[in-house]
Each structure stands twice: as structure tokens, then as C-alpha cells.
Amino acid sequence: MSTYHKVLTRKEFPHKANMERNGGYRVAIAGTGAYVPPKRLTNRDLEKMVDTTDEWITKRTGIKERRIVEDGVASSDLASKAAMRALKDAKVSPKDVQLIITSTITPDSLFPSTSCYVQKHIGAKNAGAFDVLAACAGFIYALSIGENYVRAGMVDNVLVIGAETLSKVTDYTDRSTCILFGDGAGAVLLRRAKGKHCSEVLSTHLGADGKHTDVLTLPAGGSKIPSTTKSIKERLHYIKFRGREVFKLAITNLTKIMRKTIDSSDYTVDDFSLFILHQSNFRIIEATMERLHIPPEKTFFNIDKYGNTSSASIPIALDEVKKSGRLKPGDLVLLAAFGGGLTWSSSIIRW
Ligand code: COA
């Protein structure tokens, strides 16, 4: 499945105060927020746990350390903290939130949804709440749903969250997977845009290819392989991937979706000030940028600090970029992510 629709050109924006030509309201990113737990798991710590080295991890992934939660902390705890920061940034009260959408592959429980826990924690008693699962591409999937609720005029504001506690599903006896993942959460508050100058979601694009369901997966705990003593003994309740294969598929598909997203707009690569890619491996990001002939300084990295935080990586990056003051109003940003499913997603944002 793929969704591509034309986005407005730079010239068209000033004349479209409230409504886009394809129908619907403009969608502002009114606030951003992020939260990572304080506990650090460094490469040196991992050297003591599995047969690896700081040098190997740094060279192959770009990761130096990742944050992990203490026992008893769930994804909704991180999500709620990120959400409250986004609400504060947007100056919106929790009781005015109308919808909460959380993207996660590490929900507090299969049900209720993590969004329901968030709703309780932050006191957003007037909000509907549900989760989205599209692995590492999930935040932009959630953003797309939120975007279209606001665009259609069904709600005025939506809290979109990416939150993960991947340390709970990481096998710390497997050196090929345990070096990659970290915990964290990020959130944005989408609101119907008012006035000309605001950060705005211009478009979102989604894709998937179910023929690769087995290359990156958490096999047990669902209806296909329910959790049993056997499944736990076989360590099927932990993330499994075929690293080399995923590596190549990630570069191919990220390149494809980014090219297609730019081609479907009236912009060229040079019109974009920043490309924020899912923080999976710095070599995946570098190779993708190279294939698109984009200078490396036009991308963003924080993988050294947090590792791969799946759904949380894009909204954490957005929050860090915002706080850094790196972008000026009107700058164009392309978001792109890739994950298990396989799934991929992208979005054009005007800062
Ligand atoms: N420390 C030291 N050696 C390690 C190691 C570690 N942590 N993990 C694997 N190795 C070894 C392997 O056993 C292999 O040894 P061999 O040649 O003797 O068999 C060697 O290093 C090379 O392994 P390989 O898997 O080919 O390395 P790589 O360059 O592909 O890097 C990943 C491995 C996992 C970092 C990389 O493939 C990757 O990032 N893949 C994508 C992972 C993913 O699914 N991310 C989520 C997507 S959003």
C-alpha cells in the first residue's frame, strides 16, 4: 500500500489561509516534547555482558550509549512525560486534548492500549485514545492519522506520541541485537493551524511490504505463538532480525520513499533544509543520504546518545531540532522511517 498526494507549493501557501486545495484544514505542529529515562547503558557496560567491544559497536552502528528504564517503568510512563512536555510547549491543557494516538511496539499491555494509560496519567479525560503499530515507521503512521483527523475537521487537536521500552524485549545475551536498542518517548501536539506562520504538516506518505514479515520480528506473545514455557525457553519473546538483510532493505526502501515523496511534491531535494531519518544505524542513514546526493550536514544524528528507539526516534529528534534552533520559520523538513513489517513512512513538514 502506498499513499502519495500532491503537496502545496511554496507559492500557494500564503493564499490558503485556512483550507488546502485538496480539502481540509491546515495542520500545525503546535508543540513538541521528549523524555528519555536517566539510566545509561554504555558500550563499555555491554562489553561486560556479551562478547563485543565499544570499537565494534561504534564503527558498525554509531551508537555509544542508550537509555534504559528501571524495572516497573512502562512505555506509558515515558509517553506521559513526553506528552506533558509537548502540551506545555503548545500551551494546551490536557483536558482540551481530543485524541491520543500512541505508536509503540512495546505497549504496557496488549490491551488496554498504551494511549488509555497515557490518558489516565495526564488527565486528558475528554480524549479518545488508541494505539498504532507499524514498528519503527510507526510514529509517522500515527502522525498521518492525527493529521487527517485535524485536516478533516473532526477534531481541533491531537496528541501524537511515539514511545518505547525496547529494553523489555531485548535479549541481553545476544550480541547481534542487544547493542542496538534503547528506551524513550517523544510527542507532538497537532492543532488546526491558525494564521500564516506556524510549523505545519504538509503531507504524510505510508508504505508496507508484508512479504518480509520474517526479517525483523518479535515472534512470541501474539496469537500465532502465544507465550508459553517453550516460547520463553526458546527466547522468542525477544526481538529477532536478520541484520544484513534488514540493513540492505532499509537503505533501498528509505531511498525509494524519500525520492518518491520529493517527486510527488513541487519541491526539489535542494529546497529541503533538513532530513530527519529514523535513527536505526548511522551507516544506514549515511548510505541513504549518499544515494540521494544529499550533503551529510543536511541530516540529523542522535543515535550516539539513544541507540534505536523505534517509534520514539523521530519525535525525539524533532524536539531536539526544535530546541537547538537549527531551523528557521519556513524551512522544509523531510521525515523518513523504516521498520519491521516491512513498513516505511515519510512526511514533509514546513517549520
Ligand atoms: N560485537 C562484535 N561482533 C559482532 C557483534 C557485536 N555486537 N554482532 C555481530 N558480530 C559479528 C558477527 O558475528 C559477524 O562475525 P563473523 O563474520 O565471524 O560471522 C561479524 O560481526 C559481522 O556481522 P554482521 O551481522 O555481518 O555485521 P554488520 O556489519 O551487518 O552489522 C548490524 C550488524 C546489526 C549492526 C547491522 O546489520 C544492522 O544495523 N542491521 C539492521 C538492524 C535492524 O534490524 N535494525 C532495526 C531496523 S529499524
Coordinates of C-alpha atoms and ligand atoms in Angstrom, one line a residue:
M1 CA 0.0 0.0 0.0
S2 CA 1.3 3.4 -0.8
T3 CA -0.2 6.9 -0.4
Y4 CA 1.1 9.8 -2.4
H5 CA -0.8 13.0 -2.8
K6 CA 0.5 16.3 -4.1
V7 CA 1.6 18.9 -1.5
L8 CA 1.2 22.6 -1.9
T9 CA 4.0 24.6 -3.5
R10 CA 5.7 27.3 -1.6
K11 CA 3.9 30.0 -3.7
E12 CA 0.5 28.6 -2.9
F13 CA 0.7 28.8 0.9
P14 CA 0.1 32.5 1.5
H15 CA -3.2 32.3 -0.4
K16 CA -4.5 29.3 1.5
A17 CA -5.2 30.8 4.9
N18 CA -7.5 28.1 6.2
M19 CA -8.2 25.4 3.7
E20 CA -6.0 23.3 1.4
R21 CA -6.9 22.8 -2.2
N22 CA -7.4 19.1 -1.6
G23 CA -9.9 19.9 1.1
G24 CA -9.5 20.2 4.8
Y25 CA -7.8 22.4 7.4
R26 CA -4.1 23.1 7.6
V27 CA -2.4 21.1 10.4
A28 CA 0.0 22.8 12.7
I29 CA 2.6 21.2 15.0
A30 CA 1.8 23.4 18.0
G31 CA 4.2 21.7 20.4
T32 CA 6.9 19.1 20.8
G33 CA 8.2 17.2 23.8
A34 CA 10.5 14.3 24.6
Y35 CA 11.6 12.2 27.5
V36 CA 14.4 9.6 28.0
P37 CA 15.0 7.7 31.2
P38 CA 18.1 8.8 33.2
K39 CA 19.8 5.4 33.3
R40 CA 22.6 5.0 30.7
L41 CA 23.7 1.6 29.2
T42 CA 27.1 2.3 27.6
N43 CA 29.1 0.2 25.1
R44 CA 31.5 -0.4 28.0
D45 CA 28.7 -1.8 30.1
L46 CA 27.8 -4.1 27.2
E47 CA 31.4 -5.3 26.9
K48 CA 30.8 -6.8 30.4
M49 CA 27.6 -8.5 29.3
V50 CA 28.4 -10.0 25.9
D51 CA 31.4 -10.7 23.6
T52 CA 31.6 -7.2 22.0
T53 CA 33.7 -4.1 22.1
D54 CA 33.0 -0.3 22.2
E55 CA 35.0 0.0 19.0
W56 CA 32.9 -2.6 17.1
I57 CA 29.6 -1.1 18.1
T58 CA 30.7 2.5 17.4
K59 CA 32.1 1.6 14.0
R60 CA 29.2 -0.6 12.9
T61 CA 26.3 1.5 14.3
G62 CA 27.4 4.9 15.6
I63 CA 25.9 4.1 19.0
K64 CA 27.9 5.0 22.1
E65 CA 25.2 4.6 24.7
R66 CA 21.4 4.2 25.1
R67 CA 18.9 4.9 27.9
I68 CA 17.0 2.2 29.6
V69 CA 14.2 2.2 32.1
E70 CA 14.3 0.8 35.7
D71 CA 12.2 -2.2 36.5
G72 CA 8.5 -1.4 36.8
V73 CA 8.6 1.6 34.3
A74 CA 6.3 1.1 31.3
S75 CA 6.1 2.8 27.9
S76 CA 3.1 4.9 29.1
D77 CA 5.2 6.4 31.8
L78 CA 7.7 7.7 29.3
A79 CA 4.9 8.6 26.9
S80 CA 3.1 10.6 29.5
K81 CA 6.2 12.7 30.4
A82 CA 6.9 13.4 26.7
A83 CA 3.2 14.3 26.2
M84 CA 3.1 16.7 29.1
R85 CA 6.1 18.5 27.7
A86 CA 4.5 18.8 24.3
L87 CA 1.3 20.1 25.8
K88 CA 3.3 22.7 27.9
D89 CA 5.2 23.7 24.7
A90 CA 1.8 24.1 22.9
K91 CA 0.2 25.8 25.9
V92 CA -2.7 23.3 25.7
S93 CA -4.3 21.8 28.8
P94 CA -4.7 18.0 29.0
K95 CA -8.4 18.4 29.3
D96 CA -8.5 20.1 25.9
V97 CA -6.9 17.1 24.1
Q98 CA -9.5 15.4 21.9
L99 CA -7.5 12.4 20.7
I100 CA -4.4 10.5 21.8
I101 CA -2.6 8.2 19.3
T102 CA 0.5 6.3 20.5
S103 CA 2.8 4.4 18.2
T104 CA 4.5 1.6 20.1
I105 CA 5.8 -2.0 19.7
T106 CA 6.2 -2.2 23.4
P107 CA 2.8 -1.4 24.8
D108 CA 2.1 -1.6 28.5
S109 CA -0.2 -4.5 27.7
L110 CA -1.8 -5.9 24.6
F111 CA -4.9 -4.2 25.9
P112 CA -5.8 -1.7 27.2
S113 CA -3.9 0.4 24.8
T114 CA -0.9 2.5 26.0
S115 CA -2.8 5.6 24.9
C116 CA -5.5 4.7 27.5
Y117 CA -2.8 4.6 30.3
V118 CA -1.5 7.9 29.0
Q119 CA -5.0 9.4 29.0
K120 CA -5.3 8.4 32.7
H121 CA -1.8 9.6 33.7
I122 CA -2.0 13.1 32.1
G123 CA -5.7 13.6 32.9
A124 CA -6.9 14.0 29.3
K125 CA -10.4 13.0 30.3
N126 CA -12.0 14.3 27.1
A127 CA -9.8 12.5 24.7
G128 CA -10.4 9.3 22.6
A129 CA -7.3 7.0 22.8
F130 CA -5.9 4.2 20.7
D131 CA -2.5 2.8 19.6
V132 CA -0.9 2.2 16.2
L133 CA 1.6 -0.5 15.4
A134 CA 3.9 0.0 12.4
A135 CA 7.2 -0.7 14.2
C136 CA 10.0 1.8 13.6
A137 CA 7.9 3.6 10.9
G138 CA 5.0 3.9 13.4
F139 CA 5.3 7.4 14.5
I140 CA 4.7 8.8 11.0
Y141 CA 1.8 6.4 10.6
A142 CA 0.3 7.9 13.8
L143 CA 1.1 11.4 12.6
S144 CA -0.7 10.6 9.4
I145 CA -3.8 9.5 11.2
G146 CA -3.7 12.6 13.5
E147 CA -3.0 14.9 10.6
N148 CA -6.1 13.6 8.7
Y149 CA -8.4 13.9 11.8
V150 CA -7.5 17.6 12.1
R151 CA -7.5 18.1 8.3
A152 CA -11.0 16.7 8.1
G153 CA -12.2 19.0 10.9
M154 CA -13.2 16.1 13.1
V155 CA -11.1 17.3 16.0
D156 CA -9.1 20.5 16.7
N157 CA -6.2 18.9 18.3
V158 CA -4.5 15.5 18.6
L159 CA -1.6 14.3 20.8
V160 CA 0.6 12.0 18.7
I161 CA 3.2 10.0 20.6
G162 CA 6.0 7.5 19.9
A163 CA 7.0 5.6 23.0
E164 CA 9.1 2.5 23.6
T165 CA 10.7 0.5 26.3
L166 CA 12.7 -1.8 23.9
S167 CA 14.9 -2.9 26.8
K168 CA 12.0 -5.1 27.9
V169 CA 12.1 -7.1 24.6
T170 CA 15.9 -7.1 24.0
D171 CA 17.9 -10.3 24.6
Y172 CA 20.9 -9.1 26.5
T173 CA 22.6 -12.5 25.8
D174 CA 22.5 -11.9 22.0
R175 CA 25.4 -9.5 20.9
S176 CA 24.0 -9.1 17.4
T177 CA 20.7 -7.4 18.7
C178 CA 21.3 -6.1 22.2
I179 CA 23.7 -3.4 21.1
L180 CA 21.1 -1.5 19.1
F181 CA 18.1 -0.7 21.2
G182 CA 17.2 2.0 23.7
D183 CA 14.1 3.4 25.5
G184 CA 12.5 6.8 25.2
A185 CA 9.4 8.8 24.1
G186 CA 8.6 11.8 22.0
A187 CA 5.3 13.6 21.3
V188 CA 3.8 16.3 19.2
L189 CA 0.5 18.2 19.6
L190 CA -1.2 18.7 16.3
R191 CA -3.7 21.5 16.1
R192 CA -5.8 23.2 13.4
A193 CA -3.4 25.9 12.0
K194 CA -4.4 29.5 12.6
G195 CA -2.5 32.3 10.8
K196 CA 0.3 32.0 8.3
H197 CA 3.4 31.4 10.4
C198 CA 3.4 28.1 12.2
S199 CA 5.1 24.7 11.8
E200 CA 2.9 22.6 9.6
V201 CA 2.5 19.1 8.4
L202 CA 2.2 19.3 4.7
S203 CA 1.9 15.7 3.8
T204 CA 2.4 12.1 5.1
H205 CA 3.1 9.0 3.0
L206 CA 2.9 5.4 4.1
G207 CA 4.0 2.1 2.6
A208 CA 4.4 -1.6 3.6
D209 CA 5.6 -4.9 2.2
G210 CA 4.2 -7.9 4.0
K211 CA 6.4 -10.4 2.2
H212 CA 9.2 -9.6 4.6
T213 CA 7.4 -10.2 7.8
D214 CA 10.1 -12.6 9.0
V215 CA 13.2 -10.5 8.7
L216 CA 12.5 -8.3 11.7
T217 CA 10.1 -9.5 14.3
L218 CA 9.2 -10.2 17.9
P219 CA 7.8 -13.7 17.3
A220 CA 6.0 -14.7 20.6
G221 CA 3.3 -13.2 22.7
G222 CA 0.7 -12.8 19.9
S223 CA -2.0 -15.2 18.6
K224 CA 0.4 -17.1 16.3
I225 CA 2.9 -18.1 19.0
P226 CA 1.2 -17.4 22.4
S227 CA 3.7 -17.1 25.3
T228 CA 4.4 -20.5 26.8
T229 CA 7.2 -22.0 28.8
K230 CA 8.5 -23.4 25.5
S231 CA 8.4 -20.0 23.7
I232 CA 10.2 -18.4 26.7
K233 CA 12.8 -21.1 26.8
E234 CA 13.4 -20.5 23.0
R235 CA 13.7 -16.8 23.7
L236 CA 11.0 -16.0 21.2
H237 CA 9.7 -13.1 23.3
Y238 CA 12.7 -11.0 22.3
I239 CA 13.4 -9.0 19.1
K240 CA 14.9 -11.1 16.3
F241 CA 16.3 -9.8 13.0
R242 CA 18.4 -10.8 10.1
G243 CA 20.7 -7.8 10.4
R244 CA 22.4 -7.8 7.0
E245 CA 19.1 -8.3 5.1
V246 CA 17.4 -5.5 7.1
F247 CA 20.3 -3.3 6.6
K248 CA 20.1 -3.5 2.8
L249 CA 16.3 -3.3 2.7
A250 CA 16.4 -0.2 4.9
I251 CA 18.7 1.7 2.6
T252 CA 16.7 0.6 -0.6
N253 CA 13.3 1.5 0.8
L254 CA 14.3 4.7 2.6
T255 CA 15.9 5.9 -0.6
K256 CA 12.8 5.0 -2.6
I257 CA 10.3 6.6 -0.3
M258 CA 12.3 9.8 0.1
R259 CA 12.7 10.1 -3.7
K260 CA 9.0 9.4 -4.3
T261 CA 8.0 11.9 -1.6
I262 CA 10.1 14.7 -3.0
D263 CA 8.9 13.8 -6.6
S264 CA 5.3 13.9 -5.5
S265 CA 5.8 17.5 -4.2
D266 CA 6.6 20.6 -6.2
Y267 CA 10.0 20.8 -4.4
T268 CA 13.4 19.5 -5.2
V269 CA 16.0 18.0 -2.9
D270 CA 17.7 21.4 -2.6
D271 CA 14.6 23.0 -1.2
F272 CA 14.8 21.0 2.0
S273 CA 16.9 22.3 4.9
L274 CA 16.9 19.1 6.9
F275 CA 16.3 15.4 6.5
I276 CA 15.4 13.6 9.7
L277 CA 15.7 9.8 9.3
H278 CA 14.8 7.1 11.8
Q279 CA 17.9 6.6 14.0
S280 CA 18.5 2.9 13.2
N281 CA 22.2 2.8 12.3
F282 CA 24.3 5.8 11.3
R283 CA 25.6 3.7 8.3
I284 CA 22.0 3.2 7.0
I285 CA 21.4 7.0 7.3
E286 CA 24.7 7.9 5.6
A287 CA 24.3 5.4 2.8
T288 CA 20.7 6.7 2.1
M289 CA 21.8 10.3 2.1
E290 CA 24.6 9.4 -0.3
R291 CA 22.3 7.7 -2.7
L292 CA 20.1 10.7 -2.8
H293 CA 23.2 13.0 -3.3
I294 CA 22.3 15.0 -0.2
P295 CA 25.2 16.5 1.7
P296 CA 25.6 14.8 5.1
E297 CA 25.4 18.1 7.0
K298 CA 21.7 18.2 6.0
T299 CA 20.8 15.3 8.2
F300 CA 20.4 14.8 11.9
F301 CA 22.0 12.3 14.3
N302 CA 21.4 11.5 17.9
I303 CA 21.9 7.7 17.6
D304 CA 25.1 8.0 19.6
K305 CA 23.2 9.0 22.7
Y306 CA 20.0 6.9 22.5
G307 CA 20.5 4.0 20.1
N308 CA 17.5 2.8 18.1
T309 CA 14.3 3.8 20.0
S310 CA 12.0 2.7 17.2
S311 CA 8.7 4.8 17.2
A312 CA 10.3 7.3 19.6
S313 CA 13.3 8.2 17.4
I314 CA 11.6 10.7 15.0
P315 CA 9.6 12.7 17.7
I316 CA 12.7 12.8 20.0
A317 CA 14.7 14.2 17.0
L318 CA 12.0 16.7 16.2
D319 CA 12.0 18.0 19.8
E320 CA 15.9 18.2 19.8
V321 CA 15.9 20.0 16.5
K322 CA 13.3 22.5 17.7
K323 CA 15.3 23.2 20.9
S324 CA 18.6 23.6 19.0
G325 CA 17.2 26.5 17.0
R326 CA 18.8 24.9 13.9
L327 CA 15.8 25.7 11.7
K328 CA 14.1 29.0 10.9
P329 CA 10.4 29.5 10.1
G330 CA 9.5 28.4 6.6
D331 CA 12.3 25.8 6.3
L332 CA 11.3 22.5 4.8
V333 CA 12.0 19.2 6.6
L334 CA 11.6 15.7 5.3
L335 CA 11.0 12.9 7.9
A336 CA 11.5 9.3 6.8
A337 CA 11.4 6.0 8.7
F338 CA 11.6 2.3 8.1
G339 CA 10.8 -0.7 10.2
G340 CA 9.5 -4.3 10.7
G341 CA 6.6 -5.4 8.6
L342 CA 8.2 -4.2 6.5
T343 CA 6.8 -0.7 6.8
W344 CA 8.1 2.7 5.8
S345 CA 6.7 6.2 6.0
S346 CA 7.6 9.8 5.3
S347 CA 6.3 13.3 5.9
I348 CA 7.0 16.8 4.7
I349 CA 6.9 19.5 7.3
R350 CA 7.2 23.2 6.9
W351 CA 8.9 24.6 10.0
Ligands
COA1 N1 30.2 -7.4 18.6 C1 31.2 -8.0 17.9 N2 31.0 -8.7 16.8 C2 29.7 -8.9 16.4 C3 28.6 -8.3 17.1 C4 28.9 -7.5 18.2 N3 28.0 -6.9 18.9 N4 27.5 -8.6 16.5 C5 27.8 -9.4 15.4 N5 29.2 -9.5 15.4 C6 30.0 -10.3 14.4 C7 29.2 -11.3 13.7 O1 29.1 -12.5 14.4 C8 30.0 -11.5 12.4 O2 31.1 -12.3 12.7 P1 31.5 -13.4 11.6 O3 32.0 -12.5 10.4 O4 32.6 -14.0 12.3 O5 30.4 -14.2 11.3 C9 30.5 -10.1 12.2 O6 30.4 -9.4 13.4 C10 29.8 -9.3 11.1 O7 28.4 -9.4 11.4 P2 27.3 -8.7 10.5 O8 25.9 -9.0 11.1 O9 27.5 -9.0 9.1 O10 27.6 -7.1 10.8 P3 27.0 -5.9 10.1 O11 28.1 -5.0 9.6 O12 25.8 -6.2 9.2 O13 26.4 -5.1 11.4 C11 24.2 -4.7 12.4 C12 25.4 -5.7 12.2 C13 23.2 -5.5 13.3 C14 24.8 -3.5 13.2 C15 23.6 -4.2 11.1 O14 23.5 -5.3 10.2 C16 22.3 -3.5 11.2 O15 22.3 -2.4 11.8 N6 21.3 -4.1 10.7 C17 19.9 -3.6 10.8 C18 19.4 -4.0 12.2 C19 17.9 -3.8 12.4 O16 17.1 -4.6 12.2 N7 17.6 -2.6 12.9 C20 16.2 -2.3 13.1 C21 15.7 -1.7 11.8 S1 14.7 -0.3 12.1

